[in-house]
XYZ file of C-alpha atoms in Angstrom:
405
model
C 0.000 0.000 0.000
C 1.244 3.537 -0.672
C 2.972 5.371 2.138
C 1.673 8.783 3.171
C 4.721 10.453 1.640
C 3.888 8.861 -1.722
C 0.527 10.593 -2.064
C 0.024 12.999 -4.985
C 0.583 16.779 -4.648
C -3.223 17.309 -4.737
C -3.250 16.176 -1.109
C -0.622 18.628 0.134
C -2.097 20.534 3.117
C -2.809 24.230 2.686
C -1.951 26.975 5.130
C -4.838 27.872 7.493
C -4.862 31.520 6.432
C -5.516 30.566 2.818
C -8.204 27.971 3.518
C -11.485 28.691 1.735
C -14.808 27.813 3.311
C -16.701 24.568 2.941
C -20.518 24.676 3.189
C -22.604 21.752 4.427
C -26.379 21.778 3.785
C -28.395 19.252 5.796
C -31.663 17.827 4.486
C -32.953 15.655 7.354
C -35.741 13.747 5.624
C -35.713 10.199 4.248
C -38.335 7.952 2.693
C -37.431 5.294 5.301
C -34.990 4.937 8.200
C -32.230 2.405 7.559
C -31.654 0.012 10.479
C -27.935 0.831 10.767
C -28.291 4.626 10.535
C -27.699 6.926 13.511
C -27.611 10.147 11.462
C -30.031 12.982 12.134
C -32.611 11.723 9.641
C -36.385 11.591 9.937
C -39.338 10.074 8.098
C -42.332 12.364 7.548
C -45.525 11.676 5.619
C -45.369 15.120 4.055
C -42.617 17.730 3.817
C -43.070 21.293 2.547
C -39.816 21.194 0.615
C -39.827 24.784 -0.644
C -40.589 26.159 2.820
C -37.749 24.148 4.272
C -35.518 25.277 1.404
C -36.349 28.928 2.105
C -35.379 28.401 5.744
C -32.034 26.940 4.662
C -31.470 30.029 2.527
C -32.340 32.271 5.456
C -29.906 30.498 7.745
C -27.174 30.780 5.109
C -27.852 34.516 4.741
C -27.606 34.901 8.524
C -24.178 33.243 8.590
C -22.917 35.291 5.642
C -24.012 38.506 7.362
C -22.333 37.429 10.602
C -19.038 36.871 8.805
C -19.351 40.260 7.106
C -19.925 41.923 10.480
C -16.690 40.371 11.689
C -14.855 42.557 9.210
C -13.415 39.557 7.428
C -12.501 39.797 3.787
C -14.998 38.166 1.466
C -14.337 34.449 1.866
C -13.617 32.002 -0.902
C -15.935 28.986 -1.156
C -14.386 25.702 -2.302
C -17.219 23.234 -1.771
C -20.915 22.764 -1.096
C -22.179 19.416 0.152
C -25.871 18.523 0.317
C -26.136 15.687 2.835
C -28.786 14.058 4.921
C -31.108 12.419 5.166
C -31.744 12.107 1.458
C -31.141 15.492 -0.197
C -32.060 14.157 -3.645
C -35.638 14.355 -2.319
C -35.281 18.149 -2.086
C -37.122 20.278 -4.641
C -34.624 20.917 -7.421
C -35.410 24.625 -7.301
C -34.430 24.742 -3.643
C -31.064 23.168 -4.492
C -30.505 25.693 -7.284
C -31.477 28.631 -5.036
C -29.091 27.594 -2.259
C -26.212 27.180 -4.721
C -26.952 30.614 -6.221
C -27.087 32.253 -2.774
C -23.837 30.624 -1.662
C -22.063 31.820 -4.803
C -23.465 35.317 -4.234
C -22.433 35.567 -0.576
C -18.964 34.099 -1.130
C -16.424 33.866 -3.948
C -16.619 30.386 -5.475
C -13.276 28.945 -6.478
C -12.972 28.179 -10.213
C -13.122 24.447 -9.467
C -15.811 24.588 -6.758
C -17.055 21.116 -5.849
C -20.835 20.826 -5.389
C -21.868 17.387 -4.142
C -25.327 15.979 -3.521
C -26.108 12.614 -1.956
C -28.740 10.455 -3.637
C -30.200 6.985 -3.331
C -30.387 4.794 -6.456
C -34.169 4.451 -6.545
C -36.092 5.015 -9.761
C -37.634 8.258 -8.449
C -34.246 9.750 -7.631
C -32.561 8.503 -10.814
C -35.157 10.488 -12.778
C -34.085 13.700 -10.968
C -30.347 13.419 -11.650
C -30.455 15.472 -14.870
C -32.409 18.220 -13.097
C -29.901 18.304 -10.248
C -27.028 18.572 -12.712
C -28.781 21.523 -14.365
C -29.234 23.088 -10.908
C -25.454 23.255 -10.507
C -24.509 19.988 -8.804
C -21.264 18.696 -10.333
C -20.524 15.700 -8.108
C -22.957 12.928 -7.194
C -22.579 10.612 -4.214
C -24.815 7.553 -4.432
C -25.808 5.443 -1.428
C -25.479 2.068 -3.147
C -24.334 0.182 0.014
C -24.285 -3.270 -1.671
C -24.504 -4.960 -5.063
C -26.162 -8.029 -3.607
C -29.963 -8.129 -3.289
C -29.938 -10.229 -0.128
C -27.541 -7.791 1.516
C -29.612 -4.817 0.368
C -32.677 -6.369 2.012
C -30.767 -6.898 5.255
C -29.570 -3.278 5.183
C -33.126 -2.015 4.708
C -32.439 -0.395 1.332
C -35.321 0.406 -1.032
C -33.454 -0.386 -4.261
C -32.097 -3.562 -5.796
C -28.721 -4.218 -7.410
C -30.102 -3.589 -10.898
C -31.388 -0.156 -9.912
C -28.031 0.634 -8.299
C -26.136 -0.178 -11.489
C -28.614 1.824 -13.590
C -28.221 4.800 -11.253
C -24.439 4.615 -11.443
C -24.528 4.504 -15.231
C -26.930 7.456 -15.363
C -24.854 9.479 -12.902
C -21.633 8.736 -14.780
C -23.175 10.136 -17.974
C -24.263 13.350 -16.242
C -21.702 14.299 -13.608
C -18.005 14.962 -14.136
C -17.291 13.415 -10.736
C -18.985 10.444 -9.091
C -18.698 8.668 -5.755
C -20.667 5.869 -4.170
C -20.827 4.074 -0.834
C -20.595 0.390 -0.008
C -20.926 -1.312 3.381
C -18.880 -4.436 4.118
C -18.204 -6.759 7.067
C -21.841 -7.801 6.896
C -23.071 -10.928 8.732
C -21.516 -14.048 7.242
C -19.630 -12.124 4.555
C -16.541 -13.972 3.378
C -13.408 -12.332 2.022
C -13.737 -13.934 -1.428
C -17.342 -12.756 -1.717
C -16.418 -9.203 -0.722
C -13.529 -9.114 -3.188
C -15.846 -10.190 -6.019
C -18.506 -7.619 -5.087
C -15.903 -4.878 -4.766
C -14.345 -5.729 -8.145
C -17.787 -5.441 -9.729
C -18.227 -2.033 -8.093
C -14.812 -0.844 -9.230
C -15.555 -1.723 -12.852
C -18.468 0.727 -12.760
C -15.952 3.552 -13.268
C -16.407 5.660 -10.173
C -13.405 7.837 -9.327
C -14.190 7.813 -5.605
C -15.512 5.104 -3.281
C -16.490 5.311 0.385
C -16.154 1.800 1.820
C -17.495 1.512 5.344
C -17.215 -1.387 7.739
C -20.633 -2.108 9.234
C -20.702 -1.028 12.866
C -23.458 -1.188 15.443
C -24.493 2.302 16.503
C -26.430 2.916 19.745
C -30.106 3.714 19.307
C -30.468 2.028 15.922
C -32.663 -0.945 15.078
C -29.535 -2.982 14.421
C -28.332 -2.223 17.954
C -31.482 -3.830 19.374
C -31.311 -6.830 17.054
C -27.590 -7.356 17.591
C -28.013 -7.203 21.374
C -30.566 -10.013 21.301
C -28.332 -12.144 19.074
C -30.270 -11.848 15.837
C -27.009 -11.612 13.889
C -23.246 -11.398 14.401
C -20.622 -9.360 12.545
C -17.090 -10.318 11.507
C -14.605 -9.403 14.225
C -10.887 -9.517 14.961
C -8.724 -11.110 12.292
C -11.728 -11.750 10.048
C -12.664 -8.051 10.031
C -9.014 -7.033 9.548
C -8.726 -9.336 6.529
C -11.769 -7.667 4.961
C -10.211 -4.242 5.549
C -6.900 -5.189 3.947
C -8.726 -6.857 1.030
C -10.622 -3.588 0.510
C -7.442 -1.579 0.081
C -5.836 -4.207 -2.095
C -8.725 -4.440 -4.544
C -9.134 -0.654 -4.739
C -5.419 -0.329 -5.433
C -5.679 -2.681 -8.420
C -8.055 -0.127 -9.991
C -5.894 2.912 -9.169
C -7.916 4.151 -6.179
C -5.677 5.177 -3.287
C -6.737 5.034 0.386
C -6.464 8.717 1.196
C -8.580 8.345 4.366
C -9.552 5.412 6.584
C -12.752 4.637 4.641
C -12.277 6.626 1.438
C -10.498 5.687 -1.776
C -9.956 7.878 -4.831
C -8.027 8.275 -8.016
C -5.390 11.028 -7.614
C -7.163 14.379 -7.880
C -10.630 12.910 -7.234
C -10.530 13.107 -3.439
C -13.575 14.720 -1.799
C -12.482 18.336 -1.387
C -15.346 18.981 0.976
C -14.472 16.174 3.367
C -10.794 17.119 3.202
C -11.819 20.459 4.735
C -13.071 18.569 7.811
C -10.121 16.194 8.041
C -7.620 19.034 7.618
C -9.509 21.021 10.251
C -10.466 23.939 8.054
C -13.340 26.389 8.420
C -16.775 25.101 7.489
C -20.344 26.348 7.669
C -23.205 23.989 8.448
C -26.861 24.887 7.909
C -29.975 22.813 8.494
C -31.354 20.771 11.382
C -28.578 19.427 13.594
C -25.750 20.822 11.458
C -22.393 21.637 13.089
C -19.826 24.215 12.050
C -16.332 25.496 12.929
C -15.516 29.124 12.102
C -12.535 31.298 12.966
C -14.057 34.516 14.343
C -12.660 37.442 16.336
C -13.115 35.575 19.591
C -11.349 32.483 18.291
C -12.414 29.216 16.692
C -16.132 28.928 17.426
C -17.904 25.567 17.354
C -21.669 25.774 16.836
C -24.522 23.339 16.415
C -28.167 23.759 15.463
C -31.383 22.269 16.795
C -31.745 18.648 15.642
C -35.527 18.459 15.331
C -36.670 19.548 11.840
C -39.903 21.179 13.000
C -38.279 23.084 15.871
C -35.359 24.033 13.627
C -37.786 25.440 11.065
C -39.721 27.419 13.674
C -36.551 28.952 15.115
C -35.146 29.936 11.728
C -38.400 31.546 10.672
C -38.561 33.438 13.984
C -34.936 34.564 14.362
C -32.997 33.717 11.210
C -31.052 30.773 12.640
C -31.452 27.771 14.934
C -28.095 27.690 16.738
C -28.612 26.123 20.153
C -24.997 25.984 21.307
C -21.841 27.903 20.472
C -18.508 27.889 22.257
C -15.040 29.245 21.646
C -12.786 26.213 21.700
C -9.698 26.151 23.883
C -6.295 25.465 22.365
C -6.395 21.961 23.850
C -9.815 21.244 22.355
C -8.707 22.546 18.959
C -5.570 20.433 18.994
C -7.508 17.358 20.025
C -10.064 17.818 17.242
C -7.371 18.523 14.658
C -5.469 15.363 15.590
C -8.611 13.207 15.722
C -9.498 14.287 12.203
C -6.035 14.527 10.677
C -4.773 11.098 11.673
C -7.573 9.568 9.612
C -5.799 10.832 6.488
C -3.018 8.910 4.766
C -1.103 12.177 4.497
C -1.201 12.465 8.301
C -0.954 15.721 10.230
C 1.472 18.530 9.577
C 2.939 19.816 12.883
C 3.260 23.345 11.483
C -0.410 23.398 10.515
C -1.466 22.018 13.907
C 0.421 24.809 15.649
C -0.898 27.521 13.300
C -4.488 26.333 13.654
C -4.520 25.568 17.386
C -1.707 27.495 19.055
C -0.165 24.297 20.429
C 2.769 22.331 19.109
C 2.171 18.727 18.181
C 4.378 17.728 21.108
C 2.023 19.596 23.452
C -1.031 17.910 21.918
C -0.007 14.285 22.472
C 1.241 12.086 25.295
C 4.954 11.579 24.529
C 5.068 8.094 26.055
C 2.088 6.841 24.064
C 3.479 8.457 20.910
C 6.815 6.690 21.394
C 5.036 3.367 21.917
C 2.877 3.867 18.795
C 5.971 4.628 16.725
C 7.808 1.610 18.102
C 4.864 -0.705 17.362
C 4.592 0.749 13.848
C 1.073 2.055 14.404
C 2.265 5.593 13.639
C 5.188 6.823 11.557
C 6.940 10.036 10.601
C 6.767 10.641 6.862
C 9.682 11.882 4.779
C 8.244 15.415 4.835
C 7.812 15.486 8.615
C 4.150 14.615 9.080
C 2.766 12.162 11.617
C 0.687 9.471 9.934
C -1.031 6.224 10.857
C 0.185 3.031 9.200
C -2.231 0.428 7.861
C -1.967 -1.456 11.132
C -2.495 1.781 13.012
C -5.655 2.627 11.110
C -7.200 -0.609 12.306
C -6.624 0.583 15.870
C -7.238 4.325 15.599
C -10.413 4.305 17.679
C -8.530 2.676 20.529
C -5.251 4.585 20.073
C -6.505 8.136 19.866
C -8.075 8.478 23.350
C -4.753 7.385 24.885
C -2.546 9.391 22.514
C -4.243 12.784 22.803
C -3.900 14.926 25.891
């Protein structure tokens, strides 16, 4: 597998002062709740999509005005990401209006990335051309499996044939395409996963998000798993599936630039890189989070999670922020390390210090760091960044709480 130092120049970190904004737009509604999903998503019999879209626009205008009042120079905008929920269920006009507003309030970069998540159902496939015309230039499809039995287990509303048709349609419309798959499903064998993944890779996506199935508290799967309805691959079996994932992706030229994300050089998700590199991002919509460098420091904010209450608050006061705090240097360093060590490129000590005010040495426990380096879970790259090895990525969730101060 490629070392962090071998990654293409497109992944070179930028200086914090030159970072443009990333904008996340949350659409919290779905046609059905998947049994593994713990995202802020809700099923409603009826949604007034244009009213909700107008509220999103109002919240965006509020944030743009707040930045202007800070006396900041007009910010560049590098990415917009419509996530959810199922944002392909949004009225197309609402999508177009939000894109137009964002490009009016901020200066879009020449190569601005505008992503929208969609499910490969027949209804949503029919809307792809409209969404492209609205300004979306990158589609992210929630395929999750190319096996009908697995799709049924995962609670998906499409079959493998619809998924392939959606991918073909999206490839013909969008210059950039990503899709998700979930592996380490009950009873899944390595040979079966390799065959399914090869089929997916032949469908010509330039970016894949490949997630190991995990049991999240509060989900239907959590209840079923607790009563023994099914078991998931664990230990060496799960590790073998993870290594097989990287190996198969590598055969098709997709590099593992993040723990669960693989891309051809230059096709990495610019929006998600803003999170992992700990840049500034705006988040609008029910439950959305954001991190913005303001006069008082780096301010972390979140909005009301409930769609109806969120809507009422935005219509009454222009926003639905329920919590905002100026993060301490320690909190900033911890967040930056938690995010950055997920990347193959690792974390740049100079960027950590510039963004948080702490040196990398002040952000980590030196004894744990030494042990991680000795065990080859972490390594220093040729250009001086701290990066997780393949073995380290398998253990990141356990390593990070001990490593970070």
